[in-house]
């Protein structure tokens, strides 16, 4: 037993001495309204182009996905920002600050901080899932559009109602395909009405969607990802698992009345929609609607046919190439 | 104030004579976030029992204080100061098992630059960080080399399970591996 413990200790020391993968160029942190939010900047600053990654959730993490974005860093810089009470964000933060208005204020400050720190660098936004909502919120203000060069939206929504509408359609279609009466009956018995959306049992619909393989990808089934995340990254190992319980209120209120359909028609900066085509969380129908609403720019729609909600995980090379192309061309 | 109070508790055992020990160890928060720990322990109560075979089993209650410093690269540098109470059993061949509790004070400093928005500009905060309460439960083992080999050292390891209060709106679980040597005086 003691021999085993001693060997374990020696192996740990060796790992500790190993060069880690967190050789970040700049470690920044924004303290605002109780939250100490890390903004790790990595990659090729000399390119003059930087991507600010707006992670999903709410309550997901940014730096944890670096594992999948590393190859982009050869070409451009990436800023990984963990939002308040998310990822490795720290501090003493009141749950009442978890509102869409506060998330927008934080986004604006993070972008202003990056602009102040890197005045000669062009900034692009890349939002994933909830991060896309942040992106649309930010760009809805014309003054903000002048601060960023482009936006890559990855499997995210512009309208809560259209999201749930399309998810319900997805569940009905998949339930028919798989002859799943339980899911089919639930969707049929619960039609969606924009007037009563706040009381819609969306979580049950969401669970049916998951059961129908709307997003079967789990990052935690990748041992190398887990090892890197736990031992060799700046992430706080267990932080990710403490946050979930705090988001009940914001997802049941702001999260169900989010609507930026009209604002999309005022966006003039370059936009690319990267979409996992098999996604049930935010079905591809939402991408097509978003594409149609972006009338003042020429959006690109890149479909990842073998992917669900995280195309950067399942079709990593294609995702990186598409990102490079978008930044090179814009 | 908290630091002064815990500091006093930490060094209180040094004020009295009797059998005491010094511990020095590698302290790895999440194993790989490397650091060092130093501690001072005093035997408060000790009980020895002999078996029919002549073997001696020693049970002790120790109390003392410790100071650990670790670095989580690109995240923070942490300092943990704490009084500790340990229960230790030393077997007939010197094998150790111990359990400890430490109501620790945790002070951490963020790596990199921290900024705060003042309303019209970003102000850099020097030595930005936070303080927290970090109750810790440890379980470990080791060997007392003085039992069979007449070497006045022990080697030991501990797994520390810690809970940081506050962390955002609740608390944060942490764990650490501690391994090193104990010198008895």
Short mmCIF file of C-alpha atoms in Angstrom, two decimals:
data_model
loop_
_atom_site.label_atom_id
_atom_site.label_comp_id
_atom_site.label_asym_id
_atom_site.label_seq_id
_atom_site.Cartn_x
_atom_site.Cartn_y
_atom_site.Cartn_z
CA UNK A 1 0.00 0.00 0.00
CA UNK A 2 2.74 2.40 1.00
CA UNK A 3 4.82 1.45 -2.01
CA UNK A 4 1.85 2.17 -4.24
CA UNK A 5 1.30 5.54 -2.58
CA UNK A 6 4.96 6.44 -2.97
CA UNK A 7 4.96 5.50 -6.67
CA UNK A 8 1.81 7.58 -7.15
CA UNK A 9 3.53 10.53 -5.54
CA UNK A 10 6.58 10.22 -7.80
CA UNK A 11 4.41 10.01 -10.91
CA UNK A 12 2.53 13.09 -9.75
CA UNK A 13 5.77 15.02 -9.36
CA UNK A 14 6.82 14.00 -12.86
CA UNK A 15 3.51 15.23 -14.25
CA UNK A 16 3.82 18.43 -12.30
CA UNK A 17 7.22 19.07 -13.83
CA UNK A 18 6.02 18.33 -17.34
CA UNK A 19 5.55 21.34 -19.61
CA UNK A 20 1.85 22.05 -19.48
CA UNK A 21 -0.35 23.34 -22.23
CA UNK A 22 -1.19 26.60 -20.57
CA UNK A 23 1.53 28.76 -21.93
CA UNK A 24 -0.83 31.70 -22.24
CA UNK A 25 0.42 34.91 -23.71
CA UNK A 26 -1.63 37.21 -21.49
CA UNK A 27 -3.58 36.41 -18.34
CA UNK A 28 -6.19 39.08 -17.76
CA UNK A 29 -9.04 39.25 -15.29
CA UNK A 30 -12.00 41.58 -15.06
CA UNK A 31 -13.46 42.27 -11.63
CA UNK A 32 -17.01 43.54 -11.94
CA UNK A 33 -19.96 43.41 -9.57
CA UNK A 34 -18.46 40.71 -7.38
CA UNK A 35 -17.20 38.51 -10.21
CA UNK A 36 -13.52 37.96 -10.99
CA UNK A 37 -13.70 36.79 -14.59
CA UNK A 38 -10.57 35.42 -16.27
CA UNK A 39 -9.79 36.38 -19.85
CA UNK A 40 -6.93 34.24 -21.11
CA UNK A 41 -5.40 35.45 -24.33
CA UNK A 42 -3.44 32.92 -26.34
CA UNK A 43 -2.07 32.36 -29.76
CA UNK A 44 -0.79 34.41 -32.59
CA UNK A 45 -1.11 38.03 -31.51
CA UNK A 46 1.20 39.06 -34.34
CA UNK A 47 -1.53 38.18 -36.85
CA UNK A 48 -3.35 41.34 -35.77
CA UNK A 49 -6.58 39.36 -35.40
CA UNK A 50 -8.16 38.04 -32.24
CA UNK A 51 -11.26 35.93 -31.58
CA UNK A 52 -13.18 36.46 -28.37
CA UNK A 53 -14.86 33.15 -27.57
CA UNK A 54 -18.28 33.61 -25.96
CA UNK A 55 -19.00 30.30 -24.30
CA UNK A 56 -22.37 28.66 -23.95
CA UNK A 57 -24.54 27.58 -21.10
CA UNK A 58 -25.15 29.87 -19.39
CA UNK A 59 -22.67 28.30 -17.03
CA UNK A 60 -20.32 26.57 -19.45
CA UNK A 61 -16.63 27.45 -19.75
CA UNK A 62 -14.29 28.93 -22.35
CA UNK A 63 -10.79 27.81 -21.44
CA UNK A 64 -11.96 24.21 -21.20
CA UNK A 65 -12.59 24.25 -24.97
CA UNK A 66 -9.09 25.43 -25.77
CA UNK A 67 -8.24 21.77 -26.21
CA UNK A 68 -10.29 21.94 -29.44
CA UNK A 69 -9.20 25.42 -30.59
CA UNK A 70 -5.45 25.07 -30.25
CA UNK A 71 -4.83 24.80 -33.98
CA UNK A 72 -6.62 28.12 -34.57
CA UNK A 73 -4.08 29.72 -32.23
CA UNK A 74 -1.32 29.09 -34.78
CA UNK A 75 -3.01 31.60 -37.05
CA UNK A 76 -4.82 34.01 -34.73
CA UNK A 77 -5.09 34.95 -31.10
CA UNK A 78 -8.03 33.69 -29.07
CA UNK A 79 -9.38 35.29 -25.90
CA UNK A 80 -11.05 32.74 -23.62
CA UNK A 81 -13.41 34.50 -21.24
CA UNK A 82 -15.18 32.64 -18.45
CA UNK A 83 -18.42 34.49 -17.70
CA UNK A 84 -19.61 35.29 -14.17
CA UNK A 85 -20.32 32.17 -12.06
CA UNK A 86 -19.10 30.04 -14.96
CA UNK A 87 -16.01 28.05 -15.79
CA UNK A 88 -13.18 29.21 -13.56
CA UNK A 89 -14.70 32.59 -12.84
CA UNK A 90 -14.25 33.37 -9.18
CA UNK A 91 -15.09 36.01 -6.60
CA UNK A 92 -18.10 36.47 -4.36
CA UNK A 93 -20.90 36.81 -6.83
CA UNK A 94 -24.57 37.26 -6.08
CA UNK A 95 -26.91 34.99 -8.04
CA UNK A 96 -29.18 37.99 -8.63
CA UNK A 97 -26.57 39.32 -11.07
CA UNK A 98 -27.27 36.41 -13.41
CA UNK A 99 -29.44 38.33 -15.86
CA UNK A 100 -29.19 38.83 -19.60
CA UNK A 101 -28.68 42.57 -19.03
CA UNK A 102 -25.71 41.86 -16.75
CA UNK A 103 -24.22 39.33 -19.17
CA UNK A 104 -24.42 42.01 -21.88
CA UNK A 105 -22.75 44.59 -19.63
CA UNK A 106 -19.96 42.10 -18.85
CA UNK A 107 -19.51 41.36 -22.57
CA UNK A 108 -19.21 45.05 -23.35
CA UNK A 109 -16.61 45.52 -20.62
CA UNK A 110 -14.57 42.50 -21.67
CA UNK A 111 -14.51 43.75 -25.26
CA UNK A 112 -13.54 47.26 -24.12
CA UNK A 113 -10.80 45.78 -21.92
CA UNK A 114 -9.42 43.77 -24.84
CA UNK A 115 -9.61 46.81 -27.12
CA UNK A 116 -7.69 48.82 -24.51
CA UNK A 117 -5.05 46.11 -24.06
CA UNK A 118 -4.66 45.33 -27.75
CA UNK A 119 -5.51 48.57 -29.58
CA UNK A 120 -4.00 47.45 -32.89
CA UNK A 121 -5.74 44.08 -33.01
CA UNK A 122 -8.96 43.45 -34.90
CA UNK A 123 -11.52 41.68 -32.80
CA UNK A 124 -13.92 38.95 -33.93
CA UNK A 125 -16.58 37.26 -31.85
CA UNK A 126 -17.24 33.54 -31.84
CA UNK A 127 -20.31 32.54 -29.87
CA UNK A 128 -21.37 29.02 -29.08
CA UNK A 129 -24.96 28.23 -28.03
CA UNK A 130 -25.79 30.76 -25.26
CA UNK A 131 -22.72 32.70 -26.42
CA UNK A 132 -24.59 33.35 -29.68
CA UNK A 133 -27.35 35.05 -27.68
CA UNK A 134 -24.67 37.23 -26.11
CA UNK A 135 -23.27 38.00 -29.55
CA UNK A 136 -26.65 39.05 -30.97
CA UNK A 137 -27.35 41.13 -27.86
CA UNK A 138 -24.03 42.88 -28.25
CA UNK A 139 -24.40 43.50 -31.96
CA UNK A 140 -27.97 44.76 -31.57
CA UNK A 141 -26.40 48.07 -30.52
CA UNK A 142 -25.04 49.71 -33.69
CA UNK A 143 -22.25 51.40 -31.72
CA UNK A 144 -20.96 47.96 -30.75
CA UNK A 145 -20.79 46.76 -34.34
CA UNK A 146 -18.02 49.28 -34.95
CA UNK A 147 -15.85 47.52 -32.36
CA UNK A 148 -15.80 44.07 -33.96
CA UNK A 149 -14.89 42.88 -37.43
CA UNK A 150 -17.12 39.84 -37.65
CA UNK A 151 -19.18 37.24 -35.81
CA UNK A 152 -19.12 33.45 -36.02
CA UNK A 153 -22.32 32.03 -34.54
CA UNK A 154 -22.13 28.33 -33.65
CA UNK A 155 -25.41 26.49 -32.98
CA UNK A 156 -27.11 29.31 -31.09
CA UNK A 157 -30.44 31.07 -31.09
CA UNK A 158 -31.80 34.52 -31.90
CA UNK A 159 -35.27 33.94 -30.43
CA UNK A 160 -36.42 31.74 -27.55
CA UNK A 161 -39.80 31.19 -29.16
CA UNK A 162 -38.34 30.13 -32.54
CA UNK A 163 -35.86 27.93 -30.72
CA UNK A 164 -38.51 26.02 -28.82
CA UNK A 165 -40.78 25.93 -31.87
CA UNK A 166 -38.03 24.31 -33.93
CA UNK A 167 -36.96 21.99 -31.14
CA UNK A 168 -40.53 20.75 -30.80
CA UNK A 169 -40.68 20.17 -34.57
CA UNK A 170 -37.36 18.31 -34.35
CA UNK A 171 -38.67 16.11 -31.53
CA UNK A 172 -41.88 15.33 -33.46
CA UNK A 173 -39.96 14.40 -36.60
CA UNK A 174 -37.45 12.26 -34.74
CA UNK A 175 -40.13 10.62 -32.62
CA UNK A 176 -41.99 9.62 -35.79
CA UNK A 177 -38.78 8.28 -37.28
CA UNK A 178 -38.06 6.19 -34.20
CA UNK A 179 -41.66 5.40 -33.38
CA UNK A 180 -41.23 6.95 -29.93
CA UNK A 181 -44.80 7.42 -28.72
CA UNK A 182 -43.84 8.99 -25.42
CA UNK A 183 -41.94 11.87 -26.99
CA UNK A 184 -44.51 12.26 -29.76
CA UNK A 185 -47.43 12.41 -27.32
CA UNK A 186 -45.64 14.93 -25.12
CA UNK A 187 -44.92 17.26 -28.03
CA UNK A 188 -48.47 16.97 -29.36
CA UNK A 189 -50.02 17.54 -25.95
CA UNK A 190 -47.88 20.65 -25.42
CA UNK A 191 -48.20 23.02 -28.35
CA UNK A 192 -46.16 26.17 -28.05
CA UNK A 193 -47.82 29.54 -27.64
CA UNK A 194 -45.69 32.72 -27.46
CA UNK A 195 -48.12 34.18 -24.92
CA UNK A 196 -47.58 31.36 -22.43
CA UNK A 197 -43.95 30.57 -23.15
CA UNK A 198 -42.87 31.32 -19.57
CA UNK A 199 -44.92 28.37 -18.32
CA UNK A 200 -44.01 26.01 -21.16
CA UNK A 201 -42.54 22.71 -19.91
CA UNK A 202 -39.45 23.17 -22.07
CA UNK A 203 -37.19 21.14 -19.83
CA UNK A 204 -39.25 18.00 -20.43
CA UNK A 205 -39.15 18.67 -24.17
CA UNK A 206 -35.40 19.13 -23.84
CA UNK A 207 -35.08 15.77 -22.11
CA UNK A 208 -37.06 14.04 -24.86
CA UNK A 209 -34.78 15.69 -27.40
CA UNK A 210 -31.72 14.35 -25.58
CA UNK A 211 -33.27 10.90 -25.34
CA UNK A 212 -33.76 11.00 -29.10
CA UNK A 213 -30.00 11.61 -29.53
CA UNK A 214 -30.26 15.33 -30.13
CA UNK A 215 -26.73 15.70 -28.79
CA UNK A 216 -25.06 12.39 -27.90
CA UNK A 217 -21.58 13.92 -27.65
CA UNK A 218 -20.04 14.05 -24.17
CA UNK A 219 -16.72 15.79 -23.71
CA UNK A 220 -16.10 13.75 -20.59
CA UNK A 221 -15.90 10.51 -22.54
CA UNK A 222 -12.62 11.74 -24.02
CA UNK A 223 -9.95 10.71 -21.52
CA UNK A 224 -7.31 13.05 -22.93
CA UNK A 225 -9.67 16.00 -22.66
CA UNK A 226 -10.51 15.13 -19.05
CA UNK A 227 -6.83 14.69 -18.11
CA UNK A 228 -5.90 17.99 -19.71
CA UNK A 229 -8.85 19.75 -18.12
CA UNK A 230 -8.16 18.40 -14.64
CA UNK A 231 -4.41 18.51 -14.33
CA UNK A 232 -2.86 20.71 -17.02
CA UNK A 233 -5.08 23.70 -17.59
CA UNK A 234 -5.89 26.84 -15.64
CA UNK A 235 -9.43 25.54 -15.07
CA UNK A 236 -10.55 24.97 -11.49
CA UNK A 237 -11.33 21.27 -11.59
CA UNK A 238 -14.60 21.14 -9.68
CA UNK A 239 -15.80 24.68 -10.38
CA UNK A 240 -17.72 23.60 -13.45
CA UNK A 241 -19.91 21.37 -11.32
CA UNK A 242 -20.85 24.00 -8.73
CA UNK A 243 -22.46 26.44 -11.12
CA UNK A 244 -25.43 24.63 -12.62
CA UNK A 245 -27.79 25.12 -9.70
CA UNK A 246 -27.51 28.91 -9.92
CA UNK A 247 -28.96 29.25 -13.39
CA UNK A 248 -32.54 28.10 -12.73
CA UNK A 249 -33.92 31.61 -12.48
CA UNK A 250 -32.26 33.16 -15.51
CA UNK A 251 -33.11 30.26 -17.82
CA UNK A 252 -36.74 30.32 -16.68
CA UNK A 253 -37.11 34.09 -17.14
CA UNK A 254 -34.76 36.00 -19.49
CA UNK A 255 -33.87 32.77 -21.25
CA UNK A 256 -37.45 32.19 -22.40
CA UNK A 257 -38.24 35.68 -23.67
CA UNK A 258 -35.06 36.38 -25.62
CA UNK A 259 -35.93 37.92 -28.98
CA UNK A 260 -33.50 39.58 -31.41
CA UNK A 261 -35.20 38.75 -34.75
CA UNK A 262 -35.72 42.40 -35.68
CA UNK A 263 -32.21 43.41 -34.60
CA UNK A 264 -30.63 40.84 -36.91
CA UNK A 265 -31.91 42.90 -39.81
CA UNK A 266 -29.69 45.80 -38.71
CA UNK A 267 -26.46 43.86 -38.55
CA UNK A 268 -24.02 44.92 -41.22
CA UNK A 269 -20.74 43.28 -40.18
CA UNK A 270 -19.71 39.93 -41.70
CA UNK A 271 -21.43 36.94 -40.08
CA UNK A 272 -20.84 33.21 -40.46
CA UNK A 273 -23.20 30.57 -39.13
CA UNK A 274 -21.40 27.32 -38.25
CA UNK A 275 -23.93 24.60 -37.55
CA UNK A 276 -23.86 20.96 -36.52
CA UNK A 277 -26.59 19.68 -38.82
CA UNK A 278 -27.71 16.80 -36.59
CA UNK A 279 -28.15 19.05 -33.53
CA UNK A 280 -31.40 18.69 -31.62
CA UNK A 281 -30.49 21.32 -29.01
CA UNK A 282 -30.61 24.15 -31.55
CA UNK A 283 -31.84 22.52 -34.77
CA UNK A 284 -30.52 23.57 -38.16
CA UNK A 285 -33.91 25.13 -38.93
CA UNK A 286 -32.85 27.96 -36.57
CA UNK A 287 -29.72 28.47 -38.71
CA UNK A 288 -31.85 28.80 -41.84
CA UNK A 289 -34.14 31.33 -40.15
CA UNK A 290 -31.14 33.31 -38.85
CA UNK A 291 -29.64 33.31 -42.34
CA UNK A 292 -32.86 34.73 -43.78
CA UNK A 293 -33.04 37.51 -41.19
CA UNK A 294 -29.50 38.81 -41.83
CA UNK A 295 -30.58 40.98 -44.74
CA UNK A 296 -28.00 43.77 -44.33
CA UNK A 297 -24.94 41.55 -44.57
CA UNK A 298 -23.94 38.55 -46.62
CA UNK A 299 -23.93 35.71 -44.13
CA UNK A 300 -22.20 32.41 -44.74
CA UNK A 301 -23.83 29.19 -43.63
CA UNK A 302 -21.38 26.33 -43.07
CA UNK A 303 -23.02 23.03 -42.22
CA UNK A 304 -21.19 20.30 -40.33
CA UNK A 305 -23.05 17.27 -41.51
CA UNK A 306 -21.58 14.81 -38.99
CA UNK A 307 -22.00 17.05 -35.96
CA UNK A 308 -24.49 17.90 -33.27
CA UNK A 309 -24.25 20.83 -30.84
CA UNK A 310 -20.44 21.12 -30.74
CA UNK A 311 -19.10 20.90 -34.30
CA UNK A 312 -15.64 21.98 -33.08
CA UNK A 313 -15.48 18.68 -31.20
CA UNK A 314 -16.85 16.30 -33.82
CA UNK A 315 -15.47 17.90 -37.01
CA UNK A 316 -12.52 19.74 -35.58
CA UNK A 317 -10.36 20.07 -38.71
CA UNK A 318 -13.21 21.35 -40.84
CA UNK A 319 -14.19 23.78 -38.09
CA UNK A 320 -10.67 25.17 -37.80
CA UNK A 321 -10.34 25.56 -41.56
CA UNK A 322 -13.71 27.32 -41.79
CA UNK A 323 -12.68 29.69 -39.00
CA UNK A 324 -9.38 30.46 -40.71
CA UNK A 325 -11.13 31.15 -44.00
CA UNK A 326 -13.66 33.48 -42.38
CA UNK A 327 -10.98 35.54 -40.66
CA UNK A 328 -8.73 35.57 -43.73
CA UNK A 329 -11.56 36.79 -45.93
CA UNK A 330 -12.93 39.40 -43.57
CA UNK B 1 -7.84 39.71 11.80
CA UNK B 2 -8.70 36.17 10.74
CA UNK B 3 -5.11 35.66 9.65
CA UNK B 4 -3.77 36.89 12.99
CA UNK B 5 -6.11 34.62 14.92
CA UNK B 6 -5.30 31.55 12.87
CA UNK B 7 -1.61 32.47 12.93
CA UNK B 8 -1.65 32.57 16.72
CA UNK B 9 -3.38 29.21 16.87
CA UNK B 10 -0.91 27.84 14.38
CA UNK B 11 2.16 28.75 16.39
CA UNK B 12 0.75 28.16 19.85
CA UNK B 13 2.17 24.60 20.14
CA UNK B 14 5.71 25.98 19.88
CA UNK B 15 5.28 27.71 23.21
CA UNK B 16 5.44 24.52 25.22
CA UNK B 17 8.17 21.88 25.46
CA UNK B 18 7.81 18.17 25.06
CA UNK B 19 7.87 15.85 22.08
CA UNK B 20 7.35 17.70 18.86
CA UNK B 21 7.76 17.19 15.14
CA UNK B 22 8.38 19.15 11.99
CA UNK B 23 6.84 18.18 8.67
CA UNK B 24 8.01 19.27 5.23
CA UNK B 25 6.12 18.11 2.20
CA UNK B 26 5.29 18.53 -1.44
CA UNK B 27 1.83 20.02 -1.59
CA UNK B 28 0.06 19.49 -4.89
CA UNK B 29 -3.36 21.07 -5.16
CA UNK B 30 -5.16 18.86 -7.68
CA UNK B 31 -1.86 16.91 -7.53
CA UNK B 32 -0.12 18.91 -10.27
CA UNK B 33 -0.54 22.47 -8.96
CA UNK B 34 2.75 22.36 -7.19
CA UNK B 35 3.64 23.77 -3.82
CA UNK B 36 5.34 23.24 -0.48
CA UNK B 37 3.99 22.70 2.98
CA UNK B 38 5.67 23.09 6.32
CA UNK B 39 4.08 22.13 9.61
CA UNK B 40 4.82 21.86 13.30
CA UNK B 41 3.09 19.21 15.41
CA UNK B 42 3.08 18.48 19.13
CA UNK B 43 1.97 15.27 20.71
CA UNK B 44 -0.98 16.08 22.91
CA UNK B 45 -1.92 12.57 24.00
CA UNK B 46 -0.20 9.29 23.40
CA UNK B 47 -1.17 5.72 24.17
CA UNK B 48 0.89 2.59 23.63
CA UNK B 49 -0.42 -0.94 23.81
CA UNK B 50 1.50 -4.19 23.57
CA UNK B 51 0.19 -7.32 21.97
CA UNK B 52 0.92 -10.85 23.16
CA UNK B 53 3.59 -11.15 20.47
CA UNK B 54 5.42 -8.23 22.04
CA UNK B 55 4.59 -5.83 19.21
CA UNK B 56 3.76 -2.27 20.21
CA UNK B 57 0.94 -0.21 18.73
CA UNK B 58 1.08 3.54 19.34
CA UNK B 59 -1.90 5.86 19.09
CA UNK B 60 -1.41 9.62 19.27
CA UNK B 61 -3.35 12.81 19.09
CA UNK B 62 -1.25 15.64 17.67
CA UNK B 63 -1.97 19.27 17.28
CA UNK B 64 -0.06 21.95 15.53
CA UNK B 65 -0.05 24.36 12.67
CA UNK B 66 0.87 24.42 9.02
CA UNK B 67 1.57 26.74 6.17
CA UNK B 68 1.29 25.70 2.53
CA UNK B 69 1.98 27.65 -0.63
CA UNK B 70 1.06 26.40 -4.08
CA UNK B 71 0.82 27.66 -7.61
CA UNK B 72 -1.90 26.86 -10.11
CA UNK B 73 -0.25 28.13 -13.29
CA UNK B 74 -2.11 30.96 -15.01
CA UNK B 75 -4.77 30.90 -12.33
CA UNK B 76 -3.53 31.77 -8.85
CA UNK B 77 -0.92 31.49 -6.13
CA UNK B 78 -2.50 30.21 -2.94
CA UNK B 79 -1.40 30.43 0.69
CA UNK B 80 -3.05 28.16 3.24
CA UNK B 81 -2.47 28.72 6.95
CA UNK B 82 -4.08 26.48 9.47
CA UNK B 83 -4.10 24.91 12.90
CA UNK B 84 -4.35 21.12 12.56
CA UNK B 85 -5.40 18.25 14.74
CA UNK B 86 -4.32 14.75 13.75
CA UNK B 87 -5.00 11.23 14.95
CA UNK B 88 -2.17 8.85 14.21
CA UNK B 89 -1.72 5.12 14.63
CA UNK B 90 1.76 3.60 14.34
CA UNK B 91 1.83 -0.15 13.82
CA UNK B 92 4.34 -2.71 15.00
CA UNK B 93 6.55 -2.33 11.90
CA UNK B 94 6.22 1.46 11.86
CA UNK B 95 3.37 1.75 9.37
CA UNK B 96 1.38 4.94 9.90
CA UNK B 97 -2.23 5.76 9.36
CA UNK B 98 -3.42 9.22 10.14
CA UNK B 99 -6.52 11.36 9.88
CA UNK B 100 -6.44 15.12 10.31
CA UNK B 101 -8.75 18.09 10.37
CA UNK B 102 -7.72 21.68 9.66
CA UNK B 103 -9.99 24.74 9.71
CA UNK B 104 -7.78 26.64 7.30
CA UNK B 105 -7.52 30.22 6.15
CA UNK B 106 -6.96 30.46 2.41
CA UNK B 107 -5.60 33.56 0.72
CA UNK B 108 -5.10 33.54 -3.01
CA UNK B 109 -3.61 35.98 -5.49
CA UNK B 110 -4.56 35.86 -9.13
CA UNK B 111 -1.85 35.46 -11.71
CA UNK B 112 -1.74 38.04 -14.48
CA UNK B 113 -3.34 41.45 -14.39
CA UNK B 114 -6.71 42.16 -12.83
CA UNK B 115 -8.70 45.20 -13.85
CA UNK B 116 -11.78 46.88 -12.50
CA UNK B 117 -13.94 49.30 -14.47
CA UNK B 118 -14.26 52.58 -12.62
CA UNK B 119 -16.91 54.13 -14.84
CA UNK B 120 -14.60 55.70 -17.37
CA UNK B 121 -11.45 53.60 -17.35
CA UNK B 122 -9.98 50.27 -16.32
CA UNK B 123 -8.01 50.43 -13.10
CA UNK B 124 -5.38 47.78 -12.43
CA UNK B 125 -5.78 46.13 -9.03
CA UNK B 126 -2.40 45.33 -7.42
CA UNK B 127 -2.14 41.87 -5.83
CA UNK B 128 -5.74 41.09 -6.66
CA UNK B 129 -7.19 38.05 -4.97
CA UNK B 130 -9.60 36.86 -2.30
CA UNK B 131 -9.68 35.28 1.13
CA UNK B 132 -11.66 32.21 2.02
CA UNK B 133 -12.31 29.67 4.75
CA UNK B 134 -11.02 26.25 3.75
CA UNK B 135 -11.99 23.43 6.14
CA UNK B 136 -9.86 20.43 5.28
CA UNK B 137 -10.12 16.74 6.06
CA UNK B 138 -7.04 14.61 5.42
CA UNK B 139 -6.45 10.89 5.34
CA UNK B 140 -3.06 9.37 4.83
CA UNK B 141 -0.34 6.93 5.70
CA UNK B 142 3.40 6.49 5.84
CA UNK B 143 6.14 4.81 7.81
CA UNK B 144 8.02 5.64 10.98
CA UNK B 145 11.60 4.69 10.17
CA UNK B 146 12.65 4.88 13.81
CA UNK B 147 10.68 1.74 14.70
CA UNK B 148 12.81 -0.84 12.93
CA UNK B 149 15.74 1.11 11.51
CA UNK B 150 16.57 3.64 14.21
CA UNK B 151 16.26 6.49 11.69
CA UNK B 152 14.59 9.51 13.36
CA UNK B 153 12.38 10.27 10.38
CA UNK B 154 8.99 9.33 9.07
CA UNK B 155 7.77 9.58 5.49
CA UNK B 156 4.13 10.21 4.94
CA UNK B 157 1.44 11.10 2.45
CA UNK B 158 -1.99 12.60 2.81
CA UNK B 159 -4.94 13.21 0.59
CA UNK B 160 -6.59 16.48 1.56
CA UNK B 161 -10.20 17.16 0.72
CA UNK B 162 -10.98 20.86 1.07
CA UNK B 163 -14.04 23.04 0.70
CA UNK B 164 -13.61 26.72 -0.12
CA UNK B 165 -16.17 29.16 1.32
CA UNK B 166 -17.19 31.43 -0.28
CA UNK B 167 -16.77 30.71 -3.93
CA UNK B 168 -19.04 32.70 -6.21
CA UNK B 169 -22.50 32.08 -4.76
CA UNK B 170 -21.66 28.86 -2.94
CA UNK B 171 -18.53 26.81 -2.27
CA UNK B 172 -15.86 24.97 -4.19
CA UNK B 173 -14.43 21.52 -3.60
CA UNK B 174 -10.67 21.20 -3.87
CA UNK B 175 -8.30 18.32 -3.24
CA UNK B 176 -4.57 18.09 -2.73
CA UNK B 177 -1.88 15.48 -2.41
CA UNK B 178 0.67 16.04 0.32
CA UNK B 179 3.76 13.89 0.66
CA UNK B 180 6.97 14.41 2.56
CA UNK B 181 8.99 13.69 5.67
CA UNK B 182 8.51 14.19 9.40
CA UNK B 183 11.41 14.82 11.72
CA UNK B 184 10.81 13.95 15.38
CA UNK B 185 12.49 15.90 18.19
#
